[in-house]
DNA sequence: CAATTAGTTCAAGAACTATTGAACATTGTA
DNA sequence: TACAATGTTCAATAGTTCTTGAACTAATTG
């Protein structure tokens, strides 16, 4: 297992790949949860998403999110900490991430997304 | 063949479906071309997209775009005129369509999109 | 060192997507 | 009425995506 998984450079982030990533309900839920976590300035571990799907299925979706350039994975011990690549996304696709997140928030019920007050607090 | 194809109501337009539609390069090119055509206040016919794919393949993508709520098809004689459902999309997902279109415009080369001056003029 | 924890990778299967060409339907026109 | 033009629908196929469980790796803990 390589220590740090591969991430594309900013300029390698492709619009179709990003949109495809966001079009999957599980991945959209992951991104949405990461976005809420941003507000308390902290990252989330893989395990924080166990409610969304099984472990190996989550690992599959994490890989897609990493490879599309949507999120960054930082390895610390046996944990992987993840956060959105907001600056890179904003530079490549201005306004896109926020438009998707706001649209998702409007449909939180329909999309079965965690509501705002369920943000995981930082340690 | 039914006279007017089915279109979802505004409130039935789903975010994941819309994003999935936009994540396909051919469909993104169609939407992009429709958006450029908006600027001269006119619609496009199916045949105007013949450069993007074969006829039956295009019909497949047109159906997806219609069923996702991204575009509207109007039948006139043997022709089908199409346009973006901009108002409905703006109401459901504010800023999303423009963010995608601007992002696509930035990557027009990479995405092999027609450039702005190739807008088809209205009759 | 053995056991535990955290997460990935692999293989297999089910389901879905895109693409193609042939057949079809509908309208307009000679 | 025949013929051409515009698109759709159907069937087949190739390829992709999602999901699952089992096996695995790597770091931590007793």
Coordinates of C-alpha atoms (C1' of nucleotides) in Angstrom, one line a residue:
Chain A
X1 CA 0.0 0.0 0.0
X2 CA 1.6 3.3 -1.0
X3 CA 1.8 5.8 1.8
X4 CA -0.1 8.6 0.1
X5 CA -2.7 7.9 -2.5
X6 CA -2.6 9.6 -5.9
X7 CA -4.3 12.9 -6.4
X8 CA -4.6 14.7 -9.7
X9 CA -3.0 18.2 -10.0
X10 CA -5.4 21.1 -10.1
X11 CA -5.2 21.6 -13.9
X12 CA -5.9 17.9 -14.4
X13 CA -9.3 18.1 -12.8
X14 CA -11.9 17.4 -15.4
X15 CA -15.4 18.7 -15.5
X16 CA -17.2 15.6 -16.7
X17 CA -15.4 13.4 -14.1
X18 CA -16.4 15.9 -11.3
X19 CA -20.0 16.0 -12.4
X20 CA -20.1 12.2 -12.7
X21 CA -18.8 11.9 -9.2
X22 CA -21.4 14.3 -7.9
X23 CA -24.2 12.5 -9.7
X24 CA -23.9 9.4 -7.5
X25 CA -26.1 9.8 -4.4
X26 CA -23.6 8.2 -2.0
X27 CA -20.7 10.3 -3.3
X28 CA -22.9 13.4 -3.2
X29 CA -23.7 12.6 0.5
X30 CA -20.0 12.2 1.2
X31 CA -19.2 15.5 -0.4
X32 CA -22.1 17.2 1.4
X33 CA -20.9 15.9 4.7
X34 CA -17.3 17.0 4.0
X35 CA -18.7 20.5 3.1
X36 CA -20.5 20.7 6.4
X37 CA -17.4 19.7 8.3
X38 CA -15.5 22.5 6.6
X39 CA -17.5 24.9 8.7
X40 CA -15.9 23.6 11.9
X41 CA -12.4 23.6 10.3
X42 CA -11.7 19.9 10.5
X43 CA -11.4 16.8 8.5
X44 CA -13.4 13.6 8.5
X45 CA -12.2 10.0 8.7
X46 CA -13.4 7.2 6.4
X47 CA -15.2 5.7 9.4
X48 CA -17.3 8.8 9.8
X49 CA -19.2 7.7 6.7
X50 CA -20.0 4.1 7.8
X51 CA -23.7 4.9 7.8
X52 CA -23.8 5.5 4.0
X53 CA -22.5 2.1 2.8
X54 CA -20.3 -0.8 3.6
X55 CA -16.6 -0.4 4.1
X56 CA -15.4 -1.7 0.8
X57 CA -18.1 0.1 -1.1
X58 CA -17.1 3.4 0.6
X59 CA -13.4 2.8 -0.3
X60 CA -14.5 2.5 -3.9
X61 CA -16.4 5.8 -3.7
X62 CA -13.5 7.5 -1.9
X63 CA -11.1 6.5 -4.6
X64 CA -13.4 8.0 -7.2
X65 CA -13.7 11.2 -5.3
X66 CA -9.9 11.4 -4.9
X67 CA -9.2 10.5 -8.6
X68 CA -11.7 13.1 -9.8
X69 CA -10.0 15.8 -7.8
X70 CA -13.0 16.5 -5.5
X71 CA -11.3 15.5 -2.3
X72 CA -7.9 15.1 -0.7
X73 CA -6.8 12.2 1.5
X74 CA -4.2 12.5 4.2
X75 CA -2.8 9.4 5.8
X76 CA -2.2 9.6 9.5
X77 CA -1.4 6.3 11.2
X78 CA -4.2 3.8 10.4
X79 CA -6.5 6.7 9.7
X80 CA -7.2 8.6 6.5
X81 CA -8.4 12.2 6.9
X82 CA -10.3 13.7 4.1
X83 CA -11.4 17.1 3.0
X84 CA -12.7 18.9 -0.1
X85 CA -10.3 20.5 -2.5
X86 CA -12.3 23.6 -2.4
X87 CA -9.7 26.0 -3.6
X88 CA -8.7 23.9 -6.5
X89 CA -12.3 23.3 -7.5
X90 CA -13.1 27.0 -7.2
X91 CA -10.1 27.9 -9.4
X92 CA -11.1 25.4 -12.1
X93 CA -14.9 25.6 -11.9
X94 CA -15.9 28.9 -10.1
X95 CA -19.2 28.6 -8.3
X96 CA -19.8 25.0 -9.3
X97 CA -19.3 23.3 -5.9
X98 CA -21.4 25.8 -4.0
X99 CA -24.2 25.6 -6.6
X100 CA -24.2 21.8 -6.2
X101 CA -24.1 22.0 -2.4
X102 CA -26.8 24.6 -2.2
X103 CA -29.0 22.6 -4.6
X104 CA -28.3 19.5 -2.6
X105 CA -29.2 21.3 0.7
X106 CA -32.5 22.4 -0.8
X107 CA -33.3 18.7 -1.6
X108 CA -31.7 17.3 1.6
X109 CA -34.8 15.3 2.4
X110 CA -35.2 13.8 -1.0
X111 CA -31.5 13.0 -1.2
X112 CA -31.4 11.6 2.4
X113 CA -28.6 13.9 3.4
X114 CA -27.7 14.5 7.0
X115 CA -29.1 17.8 8.2
X116 CA -27.0 20.8 9.3
X117 CA -27.1 20.2 13.0
X118 CA -25.6 16.7 12.6
X119 CA -22.2 18.2 11.9
X120 CA -19.5 16.2 13.7
X121 CA -17.7 18.4 16.2
X122 CA -13.9 18.7 16.1
X123 CA -12.0 17.2 19.0
Chain B
X1 CA -45.3 8.0 -32.0
X2 CA -47.0 10.3 -29.4
X3 CA -47.1 13.9 -30.6
X4 CA -45.3 15.5 -27.7
X5 CA -42.7 13.6 -25.7
X6 CA -42.8 13.4 -22.0
X7 CA -41.2 16.1 -19.8
X8 CA -41.0 16.0 -16.0
X9 CA -42.6 18.8 -14.1
X10 CA -40.3 21.4 -12.5
X11 CA -40.5 19.9 -9.0
X12 CA -39.7 16.4 -10.4
X13 CA -36.3 17.5 -11.7
X14 CA -33.7 15.6 -9.7
X15 CA -30.2 16.8 -9.0
X16 CA -28.4 13.5 -9.4
X17 CA -30.1 12.9 -12.7
X18 CA -29.2 16.4 -14.0
X19 CA -25.6 16.0 -12.9
X20 CA -25.4 12.6 -14.5
X21 CA -26.8 14.1 -17.8
X22 CA -24.2 16.8 -17.7
X23 CA -21.3 14.4 -17.0
X24 CA -21.5 12.9 -20.5
X25 CA -19.3 14.7 -23.0
X26 CA -21.9 14.4 -25.8
X27 CA -24.8 15.6 -23.7
X28 CA -22.6 18.4 -22.2
X29 CA -21.8 19.5 -25.8
X30 CA -25.5 19.5 -26.7
X31 CA -26.4 21.6 -23.6
X32 CA -23.5 23.9 -24.3
X33 CA -24.7 24.4 -27.9
X34 CA -28.3 25.0 -26.7
X35 CA -27.0 27.6 -24.3
X36 CA -25.2 29.5 -27.0
X37 CA -28.3 29.4 -29.2
X38 CA -30.3 31.0 -26.3
X39 CA -28.3 34.2 -27.0
X40 CA -29.9 34.6 -30.4
X41 CA -33.4 33.7 -29.0
X42 CA -34.0 30.6 -31.0
X43 CA -34.2 26.9 -30.8
X44 CA -32.1 24.1 -32.4
X45 CA -33.3 21.1 -34.3
X46 CA -32.0 17.6 -33.7
X47 CA -30.2 17.7 -37.1
X48 CA -28.1 20.7 -35.9
X49 CA -26.2 18.2 -33.7
X50 CA -25.4 15.7 -36.4
X51 CA -21.7 16.4 -36.0
X52 CA -21.6 15.1 -32.4
X53 CA -22.8 11.5 -33.0
X54 CA -25.0 9.3 -35.1
X55 CA -28.7 9.9 -35.4
X56 CA -29.9 7.1 -33.2
X57 CA -27.2 7.8 -30.6
X58 CA -28.3 11.4 -30.5
X59 CA -31.9 10.4 -30.1
X60 CA -30.8 8.4 -27.1
X61 CA -29.0 11.4 -25.5
X62 CA -31.9 13.7 -26.4
X63 CA -34.3 11.4 -24.5
X64 CA -32.0 11.5 -21.4
X65 CA -31.8 15.3 -21.5
X66 CA -35.6 15.5 -21.8
X67 CA -36.3 13.0 -19.1
X68 CA -33.8 14.6 -16.7
X69 CA -35.6 18.0 -17.1
X70 CA -32.7 19.7 -18.8
X71 CA -34.3 20.5 -22.1
X72 CA -37.7 20.8 -23.7
X73 CA -38.7 19.3 -27.1
X74 CA -41.3 20.9 -29.3
X75 CA -42.6 19.0 -32.3
X76 CA -43.2 21.0 -35.4
X77 CA -43.9 18.9 -38.5
X78 CA -41.1 16.5 -39.0
X79 CA -38.8 18.6 -36.9
X80 CA -38.1 18.7 -33.2
X81 CA -37.1 22.0 -31.8
X82 CA -35.2 22.0 -28.5
X83 CA -34.3 24.5 -25.9
X84 CA -32.9 24.5 -22.3
X85 CA -35.4 24.6 -19.4
X86 CA -33.4 27.5 -18.0
X87 CA -36.2 28.9 -15.7
X88 CA -37.1 25.6 -14.3
X89 CA -33.4 24.7 -13.7
X90 CA -32.7 28.1 -12.1
X91 CA -35.7 27.7 -9.8
X92 CA -34.7 24.2 -8.7
X93 CA -30.9 24.6 -8.7
X94 CA -29.9 28.3 -8.6
X95 CA -26.6 29.1 -10.3
X96 CA -25.9 25.5 -11.2
X97 CA -26.5 25.6 -15.0
X98 CA -24.4 28.8 -15.4
X99 CA -21.6 27.4 -13.2
X100 CA -21.5 24.3 -15.4
X101 CA -21.7 26.3 -18.6
X102 CA -18.9 28.7 -17.6
X103 CA -16.8 25.8 -16.4
X104 CA -17.4 24.1 -19.8
X105 CA -16.6 27.3 -21.7
X106 CA -13.2 27.6 -19.8
X107 CA -12.4 24.0 -21.0
X108 CA -13.9 24.4 -24.4
X109 CA -10.8 23.1 -26.1
X110 CA -10.4 20.1 -23.9
X111 CA -14.1 19.3 -24.1
X112 CA -14.1 19.8 -27.9
X113 CA -17.0 22.2 -27.7
X114 CA -17.9 24.5 -30.5
X115 CA -16.6 28.0 -30.0
X116 CA -18.8 31.0 -29.5
X117 CA -18.7 32.4 -33.0
X118 CA -20.1 29.1 -34.4
X119 CA -23.5 29.9 -33.0
X120 CA -26.1 29.0 -35.6
X121 CA -28.0 32.0 -36.7
X122 CA -31.8 32.2 -36.5
X123 CA -33.7 32.3 -39.8
Chain C
dC1 C1' 4.5 -11.2 19.4
dA2 C1' -0.5 -11.7 18.9
dA3 C1' -4.7 -9.2 18.6
dT4 C1' -7.2 -5.1 17.2
dT5 C1' -8.3 -1.3 14.4
dA6 C1' -8.7 1.2 10.0
dG7 C1' -9.0 1.0 5.6
dT8 C1' -7.7 -1.0 0.8
dT9 C1' -7.6 -4.3 -2.9
dC10 C1' -9.4 -8.2 -5.4
dA11 C1' -12.7 -11.1 -7.8
dA12 C1' -17.3 -11.9 -9.1
dG13 C1' -21.8 -10.8 -10.3
dA14 C1' -25.8 -7.8 -11.3
dA15 C1' -27.2 -3.8 -13.3
dC16 C1' -26.8 -0.1 -16.1
dT17 C1' -24.9 2.9 -20.3
dA18 C1' -23.4 4.0 -24.7
dT19 C1' -23.2 2.8 -29.4
dT20 C1' -24.6 0.8 -33.8
dG21 C1' -27.6 -0.3 -37.7
dA22 C1' -32.1 -1.7 -39.3
dA23 C1' -36.8 -0.9 -39.2
dC24 C1' -40.3 2.2 -38.3
dA25 C1' -43.5 6.4 -38.0
dT26 C1' -44.8 11.0 -39.4
dT27 C1' -44.8 14.9 -42.2
dG28 C1' -43.9 17.5 -46.3
dT29 C1' -43.5 17.5 -51.3
dA30 C1' -43.4 16.3 -56.4
Chain D
dT1 C1' -49.8 8.3 -54.5
dA2 C1' -45.0 7.7 -54.3
dC3 C1' -40.8 9.6 -52.4
dA4 C1' -37.8 12.1 -49.5
dA5 C1' -36.6 14.2 -45.0
dT6 C1' -36.6 14.1 -40.0
dG7 C1' -36.3 11.5 -36.0
dT8 C1' -37.6 7.7 -33.0
dT9 C1' -37.6 2.9 -31.5
dC10 C1' -35.8 -1.7 -31.2
dA11 C1' -32.4 -5.4 -30.6
dA12 C1' -27.8 -6.6 -30.0
dT13 C1' -23.4 -5.8 -28.1
dA14 C1' -19.5 -4.0 -25.7
dG15 C1' -18.1 -1.8 -22.0
dT16 C1' -18.7 0.4 -17.5
dT17 C1' -20.3 1.0 -12.7
dC18 C1' -21.9 -0.4 -8.4
dT19 C1' -22.1 -3.6 -4.7
dT20 C1' -20.6 -7.5 -1.8
dG21 C1' -17.6 -10.4 0.9
dA22 C1' -13.1 -12.3 1.6
dA23 C1' -8.4 -11.5 1.8
dC24 C1' -5.0 -8.3 2.6
dT25 C1' -1.8 -4.3 4.5
dA26 C1' -0.2 -1.3 7.9
dA27 C1' -0.1 0.9 12.3
dT28 C1' -1.4 0.6 17.1
dT29 C1' -2.2 -1.7 21.6
dG30 C1' -1.9 -5.2 25.2

